[in-house]
Amino acid sequence: MNRFFKSMYMLMVYLFLYIPVIILVINSFNSSKYMTGWKGFTLDWYSKLASNTMLLDAAINSFTVAFLSASAATVLGTLTAVTLYRYSFFGKKLLYALVYVVIMSPDIVMGISLLVLFASIKIELGFWTLLVSHITFSIPFVVVTVYSRLSGFDKNVIEAAKDLGADEMRIFKSVILPMSLPAVAAGWLLSFTLSLDDVIVSFFVTGPGYEVLPLRIFSMVRLGVKPEINALCAIILLFSLVMVMTSQFLMRERK
Amino acid sequence: MKQNSPVIELTNITKSFGENTILKNLNLSISDGEFVTLLGPSGCGKTTILRLIAGFEQPDEGRILLAGSDITDQPSNKRHVNTVFQSYALFPHMTVFENVAFGLNMDKMSKSEIKAQVNDALRMVKMSDYADRKPSQLSGGQQQRVAIARAVVKKPRILLLDEPLSALDFKLRKQMQVELKQLQRRLGITFIFVTHDQEEALSMSDRVIVMEEGVIQQSGTPKQVYEQPANLFVARFVGEINVLDTVVEKHTDNGFACKIEGFSCEIHSKKRPAEGSKVSILLRPEDLRVEELAKAEKPEAGSIFGRVEETTYKGATLESIIVLPSGKKLLASEFFDEEYEEFDYKLGQDVAISWVDGWEVVLVNE
Ligand SMILES: Nc1ncnc2c1ncn2[C@@H]1O[C@H](COP(=O)(O)OP(=O)(O)OP(=O)(O)O)[C@@H](O)[C@H]1O
Ligand SMILES: [Mg+2]
C-alpha cells in the first residue's frame, strides 16, 4: 500500500512537471490551428516557422549573444575564480561575497541598474549593451562553478607542480586549467542557457534594432499563441536537452 | 663514512603562524648523502621544517643554505630540492609517464632525453608496466612509487619525504621501507624523512632527530637515540621504557648506591652524580630479566622483586607487567626461548627482577 502511494506520488509530480511540455510538443505537430483537439499530423508549423524571418532573425541574435557572452563570461569568471583560489590578498572574502550578491539580486534590479548606467553614459541600447549585460550576470555563475571545483583540489598538487620547477604560468596552463576544465565547460553551458532564456534584463537593455527571441515570442503571444511558436519551443527544448546531456557527459568523463 | 660537507644548513630559524611560534631558533645541519629522519609527536613542526626547506614557507628569521649558497629568498621552483608528499599529490589528469616527465619538461630537456630518463626512473621504482595509466587506476603503493620517481628523476640535492608511508598497510610499509633505503644508497641523494613511527625512524636512518614543540631534543644515530637518550622526553618517545626515580645515596667503587622503590641497589655507572642529587634510572623492557621465585623462596638480598600482574602475548615476545611492592609497575619484554616453549607466567606469580649492569641509563634530573 505504502509503495503504491509512493509511486503514485512520484507519477503525479512528474506529470505535473512534464504535461505542459508534452502538450506543447504534441501541438507543434497538430494540424488544428486553435489547438482545440487533435486534427491530424502536420509539419506545416515547422515550415511556416522557417519562413518567418522576424522570428528567425531574433533566434540568430539570441544565439549570437548567448555564444559571445558565455565565452567572455567563462574567460573572465575562470580567471577570477583562479585568482580568488590561488592568491591571498586584502578583501578577498568580501570579493567572494560580492559574487553571491549578484547571483541573488533580482533580475529586475539588475536590468534597471544597467539601464540607468547605459543611459547615464549615453550609450545607444542595442547589441553591445545587451552583450555587456549578459556577460555581467553570467560571470558570477562561472566564478562559483569553477571556484567550487578548485577548492576541491588537493593543494599539494599545485605545490608539487611548483616543487618540480613550474612557474605561475605553467602551473595555470598545465595543472589548474586541465583539472578545472569540466567546471569551466559547465560554467560556459550555464551562461549560455542563462543568456538564451533571459527576458527581464534583456527587456531593459536592448533596443528596437536588436531583438532577441524571448522578447519576440513575448510580444507575439500577446496576440494569442500561434502554432509556429509551439514548433519553435519544441526545437529549443530539443536543443537544451542536447546541452544538458553534453554537460552531464563532460562532467562524468573527467572525473 | 659520510662526514662530508653539509648539503643543507638551517641557522637560527624562527617561524610563527600568527600568534603561535612553531620553530624557535632552530639550527640544523645535514651532511651530503645522509638519511636523516625527523621524529616527533604531531604538531611539533616536522612538516614546517620540510616546507621551509622546499620553499613553500618563508622563515621569519634565520637563513637556509643549500650546498653553501643562501636560498632563503629563492622560490621553490628554483631550488634543487624535491618533495614526496604524504598525499602523493600526483597530477590526476596526466598519465604516470606524464607525471614523471613533468619536472623534466620544466627543465627544457629534449624529448628523447626525457623519454630515456622517465623510463629509467619508472624502471627503478618497478612501475614501467604502468606508464600509460592514470593515477586513479593505481593502488596506494603504486601511486607512492610514482610520486618517488617523479621527485628523484629531477636529481635533487635533497629529497624531502613527509610521512610517505603512513597511508600504506603494514606489510607494504615494511617493503617500501627497505626499498626506499636501498634507493637512497644507490642514488646517494640526501633524504630528509618525516615520520611518527619510531620503529620506522630507527630502522631506516643514518641519523634520527627527535623533536618536541619545535625544539630539537636529540640528534644522533638510531643506536644512540635508543640506548643513550639525552633526556626523559626522548627516552619515552623512542620506544617503551621504565623510568625509576631515585636519589644518589653514596658513591661506590663502580658507581653509586641508591634506593629504587624501597630496594637498596648499586648502580654501575661511569656517571657519578653528586650525592643527594635526584636521578632517573631508565630501563628498556627487553633489558629486564625476570626470574620466577618459588613460593617459599626468599629473594636474594639486593635484588628487586614483584608480582606478575598481566601478560600479553606479542608473537615473538612475551610482555609482562610486574607490580613492585611500592605499587610501581614495570614493563618487561622477553623473547621466547627455544628450550622453554611453554613459558608463560601465572598471574600473581612472584618474580625477581634484574638487569645487566651498565645497561641502564642514568639521567640526572635538574
Ligand atoms: N599554514 C598554517 N597556518 C597556521 N598554523 C599552521 C600552519 N601550518 C602549520 N601550522 C601549525 O604549526 C604547528 C606545526 O605543524 P606541522 O605541520 O609542522 O606539524 P607536524 O610535526 O608535521 O605534525 P604532524 O605529525 O601531525 O604532521 C601545528 O600546531 C600547526 O597547527
Ligand atoms: Mg606533518
XYZ file of C-alpha atoms and ligand atoms in Angstrom:
653
model
C 0.000 0.000 0.000
C 2.717 2.323 1.092
C 4.697 1.605 -2.057
C 1.644 2.200 -4.185
C 1.239 5.694 -2.738
C 4.901 6.421 -3.156
C 4.854 5.599 -6.841
C 1.564 7.417 -7.329
C 3.081 10.455 -5.715
C 6.125 10.378 -7.968
C 3.903 9.892 -11.005
C 1.846 12.959 -10.086
C 4.924 15.122 -9.596
C 6.386 14.152 -12.930
C 3.081 14.540 -14.748
C 2.771 17.988 -13.245
C 6.271 18.829 -14.439
C 6.034 17.428 -17.924
C 2.383 17.630 -19.088
C 2.704 21.240 -20.296
C 5.833 20.457 -22.245
C 4.351 17.319 -23.751
C 1.192 19.170 -24.792
C 3.341 21.814 -26.406
C 5.350 19.318 -28.398
C 2.219 17.418 -29.470
C 0.550 20.633 -30.567
C 3.514 21.584 -32.660
C 2.533 18.628 -34.882
C -1.219 19.245 -34.621
C -2.888 20.478 -37.784
C -5.634 22.230 -35.762
C -4.850 25.920 -35.712
C -6.540 26.689 -32.405
C -5.260 23.679 -30.520
C -8.740 22.613 -29.507
C -8.232 18.965 -30.304
C -6.162 16.575 -32.392
C -6.887 17.205 -36.073
C -4.099 15.150 -37.609
C -0.340 15.223 -38.005
C 1.399 18.044 -39.838
C 4.828 19.627 -40.263
C 3.251 22.837 -41.565
C 4.116 24.841 -38.485
C 7.761 23.978 -38.827
C 7.846 25.078 -42.470
C 5.895 28.224 -41.547
C 8.453 28.878 -38.877
C 11.245 28.531 -41.433
C 9.720 31.345 -43.457
C 9.045 33.651 -40.512
C 12.126 35.839 -40.950
C 11.391 38.103 -37.966
C 11.353 35.132 -35.620
C 14.402 33.585 -37.247
C 16.374 36.825 -37.060
C 15.543 37.097 -33.385
C 16.692 33.499 -32.910
C 20.004 34.184 -34.650
C 20.500 37.301 -32.498
C 19.786 35.337 -29.349
C 22.225 32.568 -30.188
C 24.919 35.078 -31.162
C 24.627 36.949 -27.883
C 24.429 33.711 -25.901
C 27.542 32.333 -27.545
C 29.601 35.516 -27.204
C 28.502 36.367 -23.681
C 29.037 32.797 -22.457
C 32.531 32.734 -23.925
C 33.536 36.105 -22.472
C 31.990 35.336 -19.083
C 33.790 31.989 -18.983
C 37.193 33.560 -19.572
C 36.661 36.389 -17.084
C 34.934 34.197 -14.496
C 37.574 31.463 -14.657
C 40.402 33.944 -14.180
C 38.535 35.496 -11.253
C 37.999 32.103 -9.632
C 41.662 31.161 -10.056
C 42.774 34.476 -8.572
C 40.470 34.035 -5.597
C 41.751 30.493 -5.079
C 45.474 30.995 -5.653
C 46.311 34.280 -4.005
C 45.514 35.739 -0.661
C 45.023 39.471 -0.600
C 43.163 42.077 1.359
C 39.397 41.996 0.774
C 39.330 38.517 -0.753
C 36.415 37.333 1.402
C 34.443 40.470 0.572
C 35.011 39.969 -3.144
C 33.749 36.418 -2.964
C 30.678 37.550 -1.044
C 30.005 40.204 -3.672
C 29.865 37.497 -6.320
C 26.953 35.947 -4.450
C 25.199 39.279 -4.148
C 24.958 39.489 -7.925
C 23.609 35.942 -8.120
C 20.963 36.649 -5.505
C 19.868 40.062 -6.698
C 16.583 40.014 -8.685
C 16.785 40.376 -12.458
C 14.619 43.436 -12.343
C 17.132 45.272 -10.162
C 19.947 44.157 -12.420
C 18.060 45.260 -15.540
C 17.143 48.680 -14.224
C 20.592 49.424 -12.836
C 22.215 48.508 -16.135
C 19.694 50.658 -17.982
C 20.453 53.586 -15.694
C 24.155 53.049 -16.239
C 23.868 52.957 -20.029
C 21.579 55.967 -20.041
C 23.905 57.989 -17.852
C 26.906 57.377 -20.099
C 24.680 57.841 -23.132
C 25.242 54.586 -24.967
C 22.637 53.626 -27.504
C 20.780 50.463 -26.499
C 21.351 47.540 -28.832
C 23.748 44.668 -29.433
C 26.639 45.959 -27.335
C 24.606 46.897 -24.282
C 22.854 43.555 -24.430
C 26.135 41.660 -24.709
C 27.761 43.533 -21.826
C 24.717 42.947 -19.632
C 24.629 39.228 -20.334
C 28.350 38.931 -19.625
C 27.778 40.752 -16.348
C 25.101 38.485 -14.993
C 26.857 35.313 -16.201
C 30.283 35.924 -14.650
C 29.264 35.131 -11.057
C 27.859 31.753 -12.065
C 31.131 30.831 -13.753
C 33.129 32.057 -10.755
C 31.091 29.953 -8.338
C 31.190 26.826 -10.508
C 34.935 26.977 -11.137
C 35.823 28.076 -7.614
C 33.972 25.203 -6.018
C 35.851 22.766 -8.226
C 39.181 24.394 -7.385
C 38.549 24.245 -3.646
C 38.063 20.508 -4.006
C 41.670 20.152 -5.225
C 44.481 18.818 -3.102
C 46.543 21.981 -2.509
C 49.633 19.796 -2.546
C 49.126 19.098 -6.253
C 49.782 22.737 -7.057
C 52.701 22.818 -4.650
C 54.046 19.690 -6.328
C 53.995 21.449 -9.692
C 55.913 24.351 -8.235
C 58.295 21.975 -6.497
C 59.056 20.362 -9.862
C 60.043 23.691 -11.362
C 56.842 25.144 -12.838
C 56.315 28.909 -12.715
C 52.887 30.517 -12.205
C 52.089 30.481 -15.919
C 52.931 26.802 -16.306
C 51.003 25.891 -13.178
C 47.943 27.593 -14.639
C 48.311 26.067 -18.095
C 49.388 22.549 -17.209
C 47.689 21.904 -13.893
C 44.918 24.289 -12.868
C 43.228 24.654 -16.243
C 43.131 20.973 -17.246
C 41.984 19.959 -13.785
C 39.167 22.505 -13.715
C 38.124 22.027 -17.337
C 34.851 20.217 -16.582
C 33.795 23.089 -14.340
C 34.836 25.623 -16.962
C 32.751 23.818 -19.569
C 29.817 23.578 -17.180
C 30.146 27.304 -16.498
C 30.007 28.036 -20.207
C 26.896 25.934 -20.736
C 25.214 27.530 -17.749
C 25.997 31.029 -19.028
C 24.778 30.116 -22.485
C 21.434 28.911 -21.150
C 21.042 31.893 -18.827
C 21.613 34.269 -21.711
C 19.327 32.407 -24.079
C 16.260 32.483 -21.862
C 16.729 35.827 -20.177
C 13.709 38.084 -20.626
C 13.796 40.663 -17.878
C 17.314 42.070 -18.169
C 17.163 41.956 -21.979
C 13.849 43.817 -21.915
C 15.581 46.820 -20.320
C 18.899 46.853 -22.107
C 18.239 46.058 -25.752
C 16.967 48.482 -28.317
C 14.464 48.110 -31.158
C 17.326 47.454 -33.580
C 18.344 44.210 -31.920
C 15.533 41.893 -30.975
C 16.109 38.630 -29.137
C 13.989 35.513 -29.201
C 12.338 35.574 -25.771
C 11.246 39.181 -26.273
C 9.992 38.453 -29.796
C 7.941 35.497 -28.543
C 6.707 37.591 -25.656
C 5.313 40.226 -27.974
C 3.853 37.613 -30.331
C 1.889 35.745 -27.649
C 0.169 38.921 -26.574
C -1.964 38.380 -29.676
C -2.515 34.708 -28.882
C -0.240 31.674 -29.147
C 0.466 30.807 -32.758
C 1.256 27.182 -33.619
C 4.636 28.244 -35.049
C 5.661 29.212 -31.548
C 4.941 25.675 -30.432
C 7.236 24.469 -33.167
C 9.929 26.937 -32.156
C 9.664 25.965 -28.490
C 9.890 22.290 -29.402
C 13.143 22.985 -31.242
C 14.560 24.977 -28.352
C 13.542 22.179 -25.990
C 15.432 19.656 -28.088
C 18.431 21.959 -28.152
C 18.531 22.385 -24.371
C 18.194 18.635 -23.944
C 21.315 18.174 -26.042
C 23.103 20.830 -23.978
C 22.165 19.205 -20.667
C 23.300 15.834 -21.887
C 26.589 17.263 -23.152
C 27.341 18.928 -19.839
C 26.482 15.750 -17.910
C 28.727 13.781 -20.226
C 31.602 16.246 -19.796
C 31.358 16.150 -16.018
C 31.346 12.363 -15.944
C 34.151 11.921 -18.458
C 36.588 13.996 -16.439
C 36.014 12.500 -13.002
C 81.687 7.218 6.291
C 79.566 10.211 5.438
C 81.202 13.111 7.149
C 81.030 15.226 4.016
C 80.398 18.938 3.951
C 76.859 19.919 4.920
C 74.425 19.956 1.997
C 71.821 21.892 3.905
C 72.122 24.202 6.867
C 69.340 25.890 8.762
C 70.649 28.629 11.004
C 68.652 30.331 13.756
C 65.332 29.615 12.082
C 62.246 31.059 13.714
C 58.810 30.528 12.252
C 55.418 31.597 13.565
C 51.898 31.256 12.256
C 50.052 34.244 13.646
C 50.497 34.128 17.404
C 51.942 30.618 17.532
C 55.690 30.297 17.359
C 56.260 26.881 15.847
C 60.057 26.857 15.494
C 62.289 28.737 17.885
C 65.851 29.490 16.894
C 66.355 26.141 15.239
C 69.753 25.043 13.965
C 70.154 22.016 11.775
C 72.931 20.836 9.540
C 72.741 17.769 7.334
C 75.634 16.138 5.505
C 75.608 15.159 1.870
C 74.249 11.667 1.348
C 72.779 11.316 4.820
C 69.457 9.644 5.543
C 68.015 11.816 8.287
C 64.704 11.251 9.976
C 62.706 13.871 11.826
C 60.771 12.166 14.585
C 58.352 13.801 16.959
C 54.765 13.979 18.130
C 52.033 15.503 15.992
C 52.231 19.258 15.662
C 55.872 19.581 16.723
C 56.859 21.277 13.453
C 58.284 18.482 11.288
C 56.255 19.365 8.219
C 57.030 23.025 8.779
C 60.773 22.298 8.578
C 60.317 20.437 5.291
C 58.158 23.227 3.887
C 60.813 25.770 4.804
C 63.481 23.755 3.022
C 61.236 23.224 -0.030
C 60.380 26.921 -0.125
C 56.629 26.653 0.492
C 57.020 28.721 3.661
C 59.338 31.602 4.488
C 61.140 31.746 7.838
C 60.533 34.836 9.992
C 64.184 34.836 10.934
C 67.297 32.844 10.050
C 68.873 31.645 6.842
C 68.768 28.439 4.836
C 71.906 27.399 2.965
C 71.914 24.749 0.241
C 75.411 23.486 -0.565
C 76.830 26.676 0.859
C 74.683 29.184 -1.005
C 71.863 31.121 0.590
C 68.482 30.010 -0.786
C 66.283 31.669 1.830
C 64.739 34.026 -0.705
C 64.684 31.628 -3.630
C 61.234 30.483 -4.799
C 60.534 26.757 -4.570
C 60.604 26.208 -8.342
C 64.246 27.320 -8.402
C 65.521 25.141 -5.539
C 67.296 21.854 -6.221
C 65.146 20.149 -3.658
C 62.146 17.917 -4.322
C 59.315 16.670 -2.197
C 57.365 13.437 -1.904
C 54.032 14.424 -0.386
C 52.090 12.370 2.099
C 49.017 12.581 -0.143
C 51.244 11.727 -3.156
C 49.836 14.806 -4.962
C 50.067 13.219 -8.412
C 48.531 15.161 -11.285
C 45.210 13.362 -11.768
C 44.791 14.372 -15.407
C 48.174 13.046 -16.526
C 49.385 9.513 -17.084
C 52.133 8.022 -14.958
C 54.631 8.816 -17.704
C 53.484 12.425 -17.989
C 53.604 12.832 -14.226
C 57.219 11.748 -14.082
C 58.103 13.767 -17.180
C 56.551 16.964 -15.776
C 59.630 18.142 -13.908
C 61.938 17.380 -16.824
C 59.701 19.304 -19.222
C 60.201 22.318 -16.982
C 63.954 21.951 -17.482
C 63.509 22.279 -21.278
C 65.140 18.944 -21.938
C 64.909 17.252 -25.334
C 62.039 14.806 -25.922
C 64.269 11.776 -26.378
C 66.306 12.605 -23.294
C 63.123 12.977 -21.238
C 61.827 9.668 -22.505
C 65.022 7.865 -21.553
C 65.171 9.376 -18.072
C 61.499 8.811 -17.302
C 61.771 5.188 -18.356
C 64.829 4.758 -16.161
C 63.033 6.281 -13.203
C 59.961 4.113 -13.728
C 62.124 1.013 -14.005
C 63.841 1.959 -10.773
C 60.536 2.005 -8.884
C 59.227 -1.024 -10.810
C 56.427 0.891 -12.486
C 57.427 0.540 -16.166
C 54.329 -1.516 -16.950
C 52.030 1.208 -15.709
C 53.394 4.145 -17.704
C 50.121 4.757 -19.557
C 47.799 4.523 -16.584
C 46.173 7.424 -14.796
C 46.893 7.824 -11.061
C 43.280 6.910 -10.245
C 43.915 3.463 -11.726
C 46.771 2.713 -9.322
C 46.877 1.341 -5.788
C 48.224 3.459 -2.932
C 51.621 1.772 -3.013
C 51.905 2.220 -6.770
C 50.974 5.898 -6.526
C 53.638 6.254 -3.872
C 56.254 4.799 -6.217
C 55.243 7.185 -8.972
C 55.485 10.120 -6.565
C 59.003 8.995 -5.648
C 60.015 8.545 -9.292
C 58.621 11.967 -10.160
C 60.765 13.580 -7.479
C 64.026 11.655 -7.934
C 64.032 11.995 -11.719
C 64.884 15.664 -11.122
C 68.133 14.550 -9.446
C 67.645 16.857 -6.459
C 70.359 17.570 -3.922
C 67.857 16.686 -1.227
C 64.699 14.617 -1.278
C 62.096 15.597 1.297
C 59.662 12.872 2.302
C 56.748 13.816 4.549
C 55.329 10.649 6.091
C 55.375 8.984 2.688
C 54.450 5.565 4.019
C 51.748 6.393 6.528
C 48.873 5.619 4.158
C 50.130 2.122 3.362
C 49.239 -1.092 5.134
C 51.724 -2.733 7.457
C 53.227 -5.221 5.019
C 53.582 -2.809 2.141
C 55.080 -0.258 4.502
C 57.783 -2.688 5.589
C 58.559 -3.479 1.975
C 58.681 0.179 0.960
C 60.957 0.963 3.901
C 63.509 -1.477 2.570
C 63.116 -0.231 -0.997
C 63.468 3.410 -0.007
C 66.596 2.693 1.959
C 68.124 0.797 -0.972
C 67.140 3.567 -3.351
C 68.783 6.150 -1.164
C 72.011 4.142 -1.030
C 72.019 3.674 -4.782
C 71.317 7.309 -5.634
C 73.423 8.826 -2.903
C 70.878 11.644 -2.522
C 70.329 13.167 0.908
C 66.951 12.098 2.285
C 65.076 14.032 4.932
C 62.312 11.772 6.078
C 59.467 12.610 8.428
C 57.640 10.015 10.439
C 55.564 9.461 13.547
C 56.667 5.893 13.724
C 59.745 5.433 15.883
C 60.408 1.940 14.628
C 60.476 3.220 11.050
C 62.822 6.019 12.096
C 65.226 3.661 13.842
C 65.349 1.073 11.094
C 65.874 3.406 8.142
C 68.024 6.326 9.159
C 71.675 7.203 9.496
C 70.602 9.872 11.935
C 67.435 10.470 13.913
C 66.417 13.930 15.064
C 63.899 13.837 17.884
C 61.821 16.982 18.243
C 59.355 18.348 20.723
C 57.404 21.561 20.182
C 59.790 22.927 17.604
C 62.928 22.197 19.622
C 65.458 19.511 18.756
C 65.770 17.250 21.799
C 68.399 14.897 20.461
C 70.198 14.217 17.242
C 72.145 11.012 16.859
C 72.384 7.585 15.320
C 69.407 5.293 15.912
C 71.551 3.368 18.413
C 72.482 6.487 20.354
C 68.935 7.770 20.458
C 67.624 4.431 21.632
C 70.358 3.390 24.022
C 71.532 6.749 25.322
C 68.534 9.041 25.282
C 69.542 12.588 26.118
C 66.516 13.233 28.283
C 63.267 11.780 29.527
C 61.286 13.058 26.548
C 63.485 11.202 24.070
C 63.570 8.111 26.258
C 59.788 7.972 26.490
C 59.136 8.912 22.851
C 61.544 6.427 21.292
C 60.256 3.048 22.339
C 58.894 1.815 25.656
C 60.946 2.468 28.742
C 60.704 2.043 32.509
C 61.597 5.155 34.483
C 62.641 4.749 38.113
C 63.203 7.931 40.107
C 65.701 7.810 42.926
C 68.297 9.752 44.892
C 72.045 9.074 44.904
C 72.954 7.910 48.406
C 76.688 7.494 48.178
C 79.392 6.820 45.660
C 80.836 3.311 45.408
C 83.794 1.856 43.539
C 81.829 1.196 40.365
C 79.039 3.729 40.555
C 76.655 4.720 43.268
C 74.246 3.269 45.752
C 70.598 4.252 45.864
C 67.160 3.016 46.858
C 64.893 2.010 43.985
C 61.270 1.731 45.031
C 62.425 0.731 48.503
C 65.083 -1.770 47.371
C 68.717 -0.961 48.012
C 70.685 -1.180 44.810
C 74.065 -0.414 43.454
C 74.114 1.160 40.023
C 77.183 0.565 37.902
C 77.704 3.768 36.052
C 80.512 5.928 34.809
C 78.342 8.903 35.570
C 78.514 9.726 39.213
C 76.094 12.466 40.091
C 76.746 14.281 43.350
C 75.480 12.519 46.441
C 71.962 13.603 47.225
C 71.102 14.515 43.637
C 67.904 13.241 42.066
C 68.367 10.819 39.195
C 66.183 8.698 36.926
C 67.223 5.154 36.132
C 65.910 4.136 32.709
C 65.482 0.530 31.702
C 64.195 -0.802 28.375
C 61.628 -3.600 28.831
C 63.807 -6.021 26.859
C 66.775 -5.375 29.161
C 64.918 -6.621 32.234
C 65.491 -10.205 33.306
C 62.621 -11.832 35.100
C 63.054 -14.945 37.251
C 60.284 -16.923 38.834
C 60.506 -17.370 42.571
C 59.193 -20.468 44.268
C 56.514 -19.859 46.911
C 58.714 -20.044 49.989
C 61.867 -18.780 48.332
C 63.342 -15.655 49.808
C 64.553 -13.167 47.243
C 68.267 -12.540 47.267
C 69.347 -9.540 49.202
C 69.774 -6.501 46.976
C 67.534 -7.692 44.178
C 64.193 -6.248 43.225
C 61.099 -8.357 43.277
C 57.462 -8.023 42.430
C 54.404 -9.866 41.249
C 53.206 -10.518 37.699
C 50.008 -8.581 37.119
C 49.375 -9.119 33.452
C 50.949 -10.853 30.475
C 50.466 -10.096 26.802
C 51.441 -12.437 24.001
C 53.154 -10.424 21.242
C 54.154 -13.119 18.804
C 57.909 -13.181 19.161
C 57.939 -11.794 22.671
C 56.010 -12.022 25.885
C 55.269 -8.757 27.629
C 54.523 -8.748 31.316
C 53.561 -6.030 33.718
C 55.156 -6.510 37.094
C 53.971 -4.653 40.181
C 56.560 -3.820 42.811
C 55.558 -3.742 46.478
C 55.597 0.074 46.282
C 52.882 -0.060 43.636
C 55.196 0.925 40.782
C 54.582 -1.021 37.575
C 57.398 -2.233 35.328
C 57.092 -3.489 31.772
C 59.263 -6.453 30.831
C 59.559 -7.923 27.379
C 61.208 -11.299 26.861
C 61.928 -13.363 23.779
C 60.534 -16.839 23.706
C 63.291 -19.279 24.318
C 63.538 -22.340 22.054
C 64.061 -24.571 25.069
C 61.095 -23.450 27.090
C 58.362 -23.266 24.515
C 55.637 -23.290 27.085
C 56.939 -20.364 29.036
C 54.349 -18.029 30.409
C 53.802 -16.572 33.832
C 50.865 -17.279 36.017
C 49.220 -14.115 37.116
C 50.196 -13.350 40.683
C 53.491 -15.204 40.337
C 56.317 -13.762 42.467
C 59.356 -12.807 40.403
C 62.806 -11.315 40.899
C 63.933 -8.618 38.505
C 67.471 -7.853 37.458
C 69.384 -6.411 34.544
C 72.859 -6.483 33.141
C 74.979 -3.935 34.950
C 75.658 -0.939 32.780
C 72.627 -1.387 30.508
C 70.586 1.079 32.474
C 70.631 4.768 31.524
C 71.169 7.285 34.286
C 69.712 10.743 33.809
C 70.346 13.475 36.331
C 67.198 15.469 36.995
C 67.596 19.165 37.440
N 49.567 27.318 7.442
C 49.463 27.261 8.782
N 48.759 28.201 9.450
C 48.660 28.153 10.796
N 49.206 27.212 11.563
C 49.916 26.242 10.969
C 50.074 26.211 9.548
N 50.842 25.151 9.238
C 51.131 24.546 10.406
N 50.586 25.200 11.455
C 50.724 24.833 12.869
O 52.085 24.591 13.126
C 52.248 23.511 14.017
C 53.236 22.543 13.453
O 52.685 21.988 12.292
P 53.422 20.874 11.444
O 52.532 20.582 10.293
O 54.800 21.297 11.157
O 53.429 19.661 12.448
P 53.957 18.185 12.218
O 55.079 17.978 13.154
O 54.216 17.943 10.783
O 52.722 17.347 12.702
P 52.108 16.007 12.103
O 52.960 14.917 12.613
O 50.732 15.969 12.690
O 52.113 16.129 10.619
C 50.871 22.953 14.269
O 50.453 23.382 15.537
C 50.016 23.547 13.194
O 48.736 23.797 13.694
Mg 53.254 16.818 9.269
